[in-house]
Short mmCIF file of C-alpha atoms and ligand atoms in Angstrom, two decimals:
data_model
loop_
_atom_site.label_atom_id
_atom_site.label_comp_id
_atom_site.label_asym_id
_atom_site.label_seq_id
_atom_site.Cartn_x
_atom_site.Cartn_y
_atom_site.Cartn_z
CA MET A 1 -217.75 83.07 133.25
CA HIS A 2 -215.31 82.06 130.75
CA PHE A 3 -211.71 84.14 130.92
CA SER A 4 -210.94 83.52 127.23
CA ILE A 5 -212.63 80.64 124.56
CA GLY A 6 -211.38 77.29 125.52
CA ILE A 7 -211.70 74.15 123.59
CA PHE A 8 -212.96 71.57 126.32
CA ILE A 9 -211.09 68.24 125.12
CA PHE A 10 -212.53 65.25 126.33
CA ALA A 11 -211.41 61.87 127.06
CA PRO A 12 -212.47 58.37 125.31
CA ASP A 13 -214.57 58.01 128.47
CA ASN A 14 -216.29 61.06 128.33
CA SER A 15 -214.40 62.42 131.09
CA ILE A 16 -213.27 66.18 131.11
CA PHE A 17 -209.41 66.66 131.51
CA MET A 18 -208.83 69.44 133.53
CA LYS A 19 -208.19 73.14 131.42
CA ILE A 20 -207.24 76.63 132.89
CA PHE A 21 -208.41 80.01 131.74
CA PHE A 22 -206.37 83.22 132.86
CA ARG A 23 -206.72 87.02 132.21
CA PRO A 24 -204.91 89.94 133.78
CA TYR A 25 -207.11 91.72 136.16
CA PRO A 26 -205.75 94.87 137.55
CA LEU A 27 -206.26 96.09 141.57
CA SER A 28 -208.10 99.26 141.76
CA LEU A 29 -206.45 100.51 145.32
CA LYS A 30 -208.52 102.53 147.30
CA HIS A 31 -206.04 104.46 148.38
CA VAL A 32 -202.96 105.73 146.51
CA PHE A 33 -200.06 103.99 147.30
CA THR A 34 -196.69 106.39 147.91
CA VAL A 35 -193.72 105.45 148.62
CA ALA A 36 -190.53 108.06 148.32
CA SER A 37 -189.97 107.20 145.12
CA PHE A 38 -193.52 106.79 143.32
CA SER A 39 -197.12 106.03 144.18
CA ARG A 40 -199.39 103.89 142.30
CA SER A 41 -203.06 103.41 142.40
CA THR A 42 -203.26 99.88 140.47
CA THR A 43 -201.10 96.70 140.97
CA PRO A 44 -201.20 93.95 138.86
CA ASP A 45 -203.13 90.73 139.09
CA VAL A 46 -204.01 87.70 136.87
CA LEU A 47 -207.44 85.90 137.77
CA LEU A 48 -207.29 82.12 137.08
CA GLU A 49 -209.88 79.55 136.68
CA LEU A 50 -209.26 75.81 136.66
CA HIS A 51 -212.56 73.86 134.87
CA HIS A 52 -213.28 70.09 135.76
CA ASP A 53 -216.39 67.91 134.76
CA GLY A 54 -218.54 71.01 135.71
CA LEU A 55 -216.88 72.24 138.55
CA VAL A 56 -214.64 75.78 138.53
CA GLY A 57 -211.77 76.66 141.01
CA TYR A 58 -210.66 79.73 141.01
CA GLY A 59 -206.89 81.18 141.63
CA GLU A 60 -204.91 84.42 141.69
CA ALA A 61 -201.68 85.81 140.95
CA SER A 62 -200.96 88.78 142.67
CA MET A 63 -197.25 91.10 141.50
CA PRO A 64 -196.44 93.28 143.82
CA PRO A 65 -193.03 95.04 141.67
CA TYR A 66 -190.54 93.75 143.85
CA LEU A 67 -191.00 89.90 143.72
CA GLY A 68 -189.87 90.12 139.75
CA GLU A 69 -193.17 89.10 138.02
CA SER A 70 -195.29 90.40 135.43
CA ILE A 71 -198.62 90.18 133.83
CA GLU A 72 -196.44 89.14 131.11
CA SER A 73 -194.19 86.69 132.91
CA VAL A 74 -196.97 85.15 134.53
CA THR A 75 -199.39 84.75 131.22
CA ALA A 76 -196.18 83.56 129.77
CA PHE A 77 -195.88 80.80 132.15
CA LEU A 78 -199.82 80.06 132.48
CA SER A 79 -199.57 80.04 128.84
CA LYS A 80 -197.34 76.65 129.32
CA VAL A 81 -199.38 75.05 132.00
CA ASP A 82 -201.20 72.04 130.12
CA LEU A 83 -202.97 69.94 132.75
CA SER A 84 -204.66 67.38 130.07
CA GLY A 85 -202.34 64.86 131.19
CA PHE A 86 -203.79 64.48 134.25
CA SER A 87 -207.47 62.98 134.59
CA ASP A 88 -207.91 63.04 138.47
CA PRO A 89 -207.28 66.43 139.56
CA MET A 90 -207.13 65.01 143.62
CA GLN A 91 -202.91 64.12 142.09
CA THR A 92 -202.06 67.35 144.08
CA GLU A 93 -198.61 66.23 144.39
CA GLU A 94 -197.61 65.11 140.96
CA ILE A 95 -200.08 67.53 139.69
CA LEU A 96 -198.13 70.75 141.42
CA ARG A 97 -194.38 69.07 140.97
CA TYR A 98 -195.33 69.15 137.00
CA VAL A 99 -196.28 72.97 137.96
CA ASP A 100 -192.84 73.74 139.71
CA GLY A 101 -190.82 72.30 137.06
CA ILE A 102 -191.85 74.14 134.01
CA ALA A 103 -189.52 77.08 134.82
CA PRO A 104 -187.58 78.20 137.96
CA GLY A 105 -188.71 81.09 139.82
CA ASN A 106 -192.60 82.31 138.82
CA CYS A 107 -193.72 81.87 142.37
CA ALA A 108 -197.20 84.26 142.07
CA ALA A 109 -197.70 82.27 139.11
CA LYS A 110 -197.58 78.53 140.25
CA ALA A 111 -199.76 79.96 143.33
CA ALA A 112 -202.41 80.99 141.10
CA VAL A 113 -202.61 77.17 139.70
CA ASP A 114 -202.39 75.77 143.28
CA ILE A 115 -204.92 77.52 144.67
CA ALA A 116 -206.88 77.17 141.90
CA LEU A 117 -206.59 73.55 142.24
CA HIS A 118 -207.03 73.21 145.99
CA ASP A 119 -210.34 75.37 145.61
CA LEU A 120 -211.41 72.57 143.16
CA GLN A 121 -210.56 69.88 145.37
CA GLY A 122 -212.66 71.21 147.46
CA LYS A 123 -216.20 71.46 145.62
CA ILE A 124 -215.16 67.73 144.62
CA VAL A 125 -215.42 66.36 147.89
CA GLY A 126 -218.02 69.19 148.83
CA GLN A 127 -215.65 70.55 152.37
CA PRO A 128 -214.09 73.74 152.95
CA LEU A 129 -210.06 73.31 152.99
CA TYR A 130 -209.45 73.79 156.94
CA GLN A 131 -212.65 70.78 157.43
CA THR A 132 -210.32 68.58 154.78
CA TRP A 133 -207.25 69.38 156.50
CA GLY A 134 -209.20 68.69 160.65
CA LEU A 135 -208.37 72.33 161.23
CA ASP A 136 -210.70 74.01 164.26
CA ARG A 137 -212.43 77.04 162.64
CA SER A 138 -212.58 78.29 166.26
CA ALA A 139 -208.45 78.58 166.28
CA THR A 140 -208.34 81.26 164.17
CA PRO A 141 -205.86 84.21 164.75
CA LEU A 142 -206.76 87.67 165.41
CA THR A 143 -205.37 89.76 161.78
CA THR A 144 -203.03 93.35 161.81
CA TYR A 145 -204.45 96.46 160.49
CA THR A 146 -201.59 98.16 159.27
CA ILE A 147 -202.03 102.26 159.98
CA GLY A 148 -199.62 104.49 158.14
CA ILE A 149 -197.26 107.18 158.84
CA ASP A 150 -199.72 110.49 158.84
CA THR A 151 -200.05 113.48 160.39
CA GLU A 152 -200.65 112.96 164.37
CA ASP A 153 -204.34 113.79 163.79
CA VAL A 154 -205.24 111.90 160.70
CA VAL A 155 -203.48 109.15 163.25
CA ARG A 156 -206.08 109.44 165.81
CA GLU A 157 -208.82 109.78 163.22
CA LYS A 158 -207.69 106.07 161.49
CA VAL A 159 -206.69 103.91 164.58
CA ARG A 160 -210.41 105.56 165.82
CA GLU A 161 -211.96 104.27 162.60
CA VAL A 162 -210.73 100.89 163.09
CA GLU A 163 -210.44 100.33 166.85
CA GLY A 164 -213.58 98.06 167.13
CA LEU A 165 -213.18 96.64 163.78
CA PHE A 166 -209.11 95.17 164.68
CA GLY A 167 -207.66 93.74 167.77
CA ARG A 168 -204.10 94.49 166.58
CA LEU A 169 -202.63 96.86 164.50
CA LYS A 170 -199.15 96.72 161.95
CA ILE A 171 -197.20 99.49 161.61
CA LYS A 172 -193.49 99.86 159.38
CA VAL A 173 -190.66 101.19 161.55
CA GLY A 174 -187.61 101.96 160.53
CA VAL A 175 -188.48 105.30 158.63
CA PRO A 176 -188.26 108.58 160.01
CA GLY A 177 -191.58 109.61 161.85
CA ASP A 178 -192.06 105.86 162.96
CA HIS A 179 -191.40 107.39 166.94
CA GLU A 180 -194.25 109.30 166.61
CA LEU A 181 -196.36 107.46 164.69
CA VAL A 182 -196.39 105.09 167.98
CA LYS A 183 -197.07 107.45 170.29
CA ALA A 184 -199.87 108.78 168.13
CA ILE A 185 -201.42 105.84 168.59
CA ARG A 186 -200.70 105.28 171.85
CA SER A 187 -202.69 108.00 172.40
CA VAL A 188 -205.82 106.46 171.55
CA THR A 189 -205.71 103.24 171.98
CA ASP A 190 -203.35 100.18 174.12
CA LEU A 191 -204.53 97.84 171.09
CA PRO A 192 -201.04 95.05 170.53
CA LEU A 193 -198.97 96.35 167.38
CA THR A 194 -196.64 94.40 165.55
CA VAL A 195 -193.77 96.45 163.50
CA ASP A 196 -192.16 95.69 160.09
CA ALA A 197 -188.70 96.90 159.75
CA ASN A 198 -188.71 95.86 156.26
CA GLN A 199 -184.94 95.43 155.97
CA GLY A 200 -184.98 99.11 157.55
CA TRP A 201 -182.19 98.87 160.56
CA THR A 202 -178.52 98.48 159.31
CA ASP A 203 -177.05 97.99 162.96
CA ARG A 204 -178.09 95.38 165.25
CA GLU A 205 -177.32 97.43 168.21
CA LYS A 206 -179.81 99.83 167.26
CA ALA A 207 -181.90 97.55 165.95
CA LEU A 208 -182.28 96.07 169.69
CA ASP A 209 -182.95 99.47 171.47
CA GLU A 210 -185.43 99.98 169.17
CA ILE A 211 -187.07 96.62 169.80
CA ASN A 212 -186.78 97.33 173.99
CA TRP A 213 -188.65 100.54 173.44
CA LEU A 214 -191.46 99.47 170.91
CA ALA A 215 -191.86 96.46 173.43
CA SER A 216 -192.01 98.92 176.69
CA GLU A 217 -194.72 100.80 174.18
CA GLY A 218 -197.09 97.45 173.75
CA CYS A 219 -195.53 95.98 170.71
CA ILE A 220 -195.64 91.98 170.56
CA MET A 221 -193.92 91.11 167.31
CA VAL A 222 -190.88 92.26 165.12
CA GLU A 223 -190.48 91.72 160.62
CA GLN A 224 -187.76 91.81 159.48
CA PRO A 225 -185.64 93.54 161.82
CA LEU A 226 -182.38 93.98 159.24
CA PRO A 227 -180.92 93.17 155.92
CA LYS A 228 -181.71 89.55 154.78
CA THR A 229 -178.15 89.07 154.09
CA GLN A 230 -177.20 90.04 157.61
CA LEU A 231 -177.86 86.68 158.76
CA ALA A 232 -175.65 86.41 161.83
CA ASP A 233 -176.56 89.91 163.35
CA ILE A 234 -180.15 88.92 163.14
CA ALA A 235 -178.82 85.86 165.12
CA TRP A 236 -177.48 88.07 167.32
CA LEU A 237 -180.49 90.44 167.97
CA THR A 238 -183.54 87.22 168.32
CA ALA A 239 -180.98 85.93 171.07
CA ARG A 240 -181.44 89.03 172.95
CA SER A 241 -184.65 90.51 171.83
CA PRO A 242 -187.59 90.63 174.21
CA LEU A 243 -190.08 90.08 171.62
CA PRO A 244 -190.14 87.14 168.13
CA ILE A 245 -188.29 88.40 165.39
CA ILE A 246 -190.33 86.80 162.33
CA ALA A 247 -188.42 86.23 158.95
CA ASP A 248 -190.50 88.00 155.55
CA GLU A 249 -187.76 89.11 153.00
CA SER A 250 -185.13 86.45 154.14
CA VAL A 251 -187.36 83.31 152.85
CA GLN A 252 -189.65 82.44 150.49
CA ARG A 253 -189.92 78.79 149.97
CA LEU A 254 -189.93 75.41 152.04
CA SER A 255 -185.84 75.03 151.50
CA ASP A 256 -185.11 78.56 153.05
CA LEU A 257 -186.23 77.18 156.62
CA PRO A 258 -183.35 75.53 157.97
CA ARG A 259 -180.58 77.96 157.18
CA LEU A 260 -183.13 80.62 159.29
CA ALA A 261 -184.15 78.48 162.51
CA ASP A 262 -180.88 79.58 164.41
CA SER A 263 -181.63 83.43 163.38
CA PHE A 264 -185.30 84.12 163.79
CA SER A 265 -188.34 83.06 165.83
CA GLY A 266 -190.47 82.41 163.05
CA ILE A 267 -191.36 83.01 159.25
CA ASN A 268 -193.85 84.48 157.41
CA ILE A 269 -195.45 82.78 154.81
CA LYS A 270 -197.41 84.37 151.81
CA LEU A 271 -198.69 82.04 149.41
CA MET A 272 -196.83 84.01 146.50
CA LYS A 273 -193.49 83.94 147.52
CA CYS A 274 -193.62 80.29 148.66
CA THR A 275 -195.96 78.23 145.21
CA GLY A 276 -199.30 78.19 147.13
CA LEU A 277 -201.21 75.98 149.77
CA TYR A 278 -199.31 72.86 149.06
CA GLU A 279 -195.84 74.10 149.91
CA ALA A 280 -196.98 76.53 152.40
CA ARG A 281 -198.42 73.66 154.50
CA GLN A 282 -195.11 72.21 154.54
CA MET A 283 -193.76 75.27 155.01
CA VAL A 284 -195.93 75.33 158.33
CA ASN A 285 -194.91 71.75 159.27
CA GLU A 286 -191.41 72.20 158.76
CA ALA A 287 -191.80 75.48 160.96
CA ARG A 288 -192.93 73.79 164.09
CA ARG A 289 -190.00 70.83 163.43
CA LEU A 290 -187.77 72.92 164.30
CA GLY A 291 -189.43 75.03 166.70
CA MET A 292 -190.18 78.43 165.02
CA LYS A 293 -193.31 80.25 164.81
CA VAL A 294 -195.74 80.94 162.02
CA MET A 295 -197.10 84.02 160.48
CA LEU A 296 -199.53 84.00 157.69
CA GLY A 297 -199.26 87.38 155.03
CA CYS A 298 -200.52 88.60 151.96
CA MET A 299 -200.02 90.44 148.93
CA THR A 300 -202.18 93.58 148.07
CA GLU A 301 -204.62 90.69 146.39
CA THR A 302 -208.55 89.88 146.24
CA SER A 303 -210.49 87.53 148.40
CA CYS A 304 -209.00 84.50 146.47
CA ALA A 305 -205.58 84.61 147.88
CA VAL A 306 -206.54 85.88 151.08
CA SER A 307 -209.35 83.41 151.35
CA ALA A 308 -207.28 80.19 150.45
CA ALA A 309 -204.22 81.45 153.02
CA ALA A 310 -207.34 81.92 155.34
CA GLN A 311 -207.91 78.61 155.64
CA LEU A 312 -204.31 77.77 157.33
CA SER A 313 -204.55 80.39 159.61
CA PRO A 314 -205.74 78.07 162.41
CA LEU A 315 -202.14 76.97 162.71
CA ALA A 316 -200.75 80.35 162.62
CA ASP A 317 -200.08 82.56 165.82
CA PHE A 318 -199.68 85.80 163.98
CA ALA A 319 -202.05 86.76 160.88
CA ASP A 320 -201.69 89.92 158.66
CA LEU A 321 -204.73 88.97 155.87
CA ASP A 322 -206.11 92.24 154.89
CA GLY A 323 -204.89 93.04 151.29
CA ASN A 324 -208.57 92.34 150.46
CA LEU A 325 -209.68 95.55 152.22
CA LEU A 326 -207.28 97.98 150.26
CA ILE A 327 -208.70 97.43 146.62
CA ALA A 328 -212.02 98.30 145.89
CA ASN A 329 -213.02 96.00 142.59
CA ASP A 330 -212.55 92.74 144.61
CA PRO A 331 -214.69 89.98 142.26
CA PHE A 332 -215.20 87.58 145.50
CA GLU A 333 -216.29 87.45 148.72
CA GLY A 334 -214.63 84.81 151.01
CA MET A 335 -213.32 85.01 154.54
CA LYS A 336 -214.52 88.26 156.58
CA ILE A 337 -212.71 89.80 159.54
CA VAL A 338 -215.20 90.09 162.49
CA GLY A 339 -214.28 91.81 165.65
CA GLY A 340 -210.52 91.24 164.14
CA ARG A 341 -210.39 87.19 163.71
CA ILE A 342 -210.39 85.76 160.50
CA THR A 343 -213.34 84.09 160.22
CA LEU A 344 -214.14 81.49 158.12
CA ASN A 345 -217.34 80.18 156.29
CA ASP A 346 -218.74 76.74 154.96
CA LEU A 347 -218.33 77.52 151.39
CA PRO A 348 -216.07 74.44 150.06
CA GLY A 349 -212.04 74.59 148.72
CA ILE A 350 -211.01 77.79 149.28
CA GLY A 351 -214.18 79.33 150.74
CA ILE A 352 -215.15 81.96 147.94
CA ARG A 353 -217.65 82.82 146.00
CA PRO A 354 -217.73 85.54 142.93
CA VAL A 355 -219.64 89.08 143.36
CA ALA A 356 -222.16 89.51 140.63
CA ASP A 357 -222.23 92.63 139.88
CA ILE A 358 -218.61 93.27 138.81
CA GLN A 359 -217.07 92.40 135.87
CA ARG A 360 -214.02 90.26 135.46
MG1 MG B 1 -192.90 91.93 156.49
#
């Protein structure tokens, strides 16, 4: 399978330089996603292949509209990536420093190259990444499944559908109907809840009241309670909150961490925000050094990026890696969720294989 016609360039000794191929691959959502201002049934995505010496590493860029990247920006960036100057794919730092330096921003596009490079490296050594990194695959965390706001009967029905499949549920709060949602869920299950306010509360006293109530209802963690600009208020809240407060919108890359250490209990790392696995691993280490908790999240994306993030999951306290479950045309199979827990396989690299009957 080739995304486009490419010409391999052969070195004098006949070794093959690295070459990328990419193409847009719109993700079809299983359920139409609706917020107040719009609804959508697809998400823009670009699939990437990195070819080297007969092996193929897979990567992906998923572009939620709020991060400012698009099919056009990702393909424009990837068109500038020329890896023919590198003959050794194991030179992670040199290769990714070059990619990061091509232009600022473009984090999802950079993540596509990073993920494919890591997948290729795993295939070269014949090991899953978690094994290369010395991680214990029995230590993977439970991942959450998001329950949206709906009528009480629909919420109950959805919870009953997933109760045996997931060990933690996630809900959005800071929106009308959030209390009713919690009560509807609690009428059918005691499963722990994580909540994401997506910057939706603005007053710190009110946010603390809400968090105290949510804690009494069996919630175990809160994501981004207040706008990312209100760092002093978030620090005030974290100091008083009975639940860990995790940064999502407030954190993007490694360089953000030191200024957040006094304000949040932990950080939500997403490959599309932070340029991929190389920086994500550094963020995990830096978060631990700063005494912070680690969450791994994702966008709406295929099993490619989700399985890549899952390789790191034995290091995480919280995981929200359900993005591939939301799409109807996943071209890969990889990480599975078994009994609510992230379950890693033995495949080399990021642990995926193409699904034969999907036209990529
Ligand atoms: Mg979030």
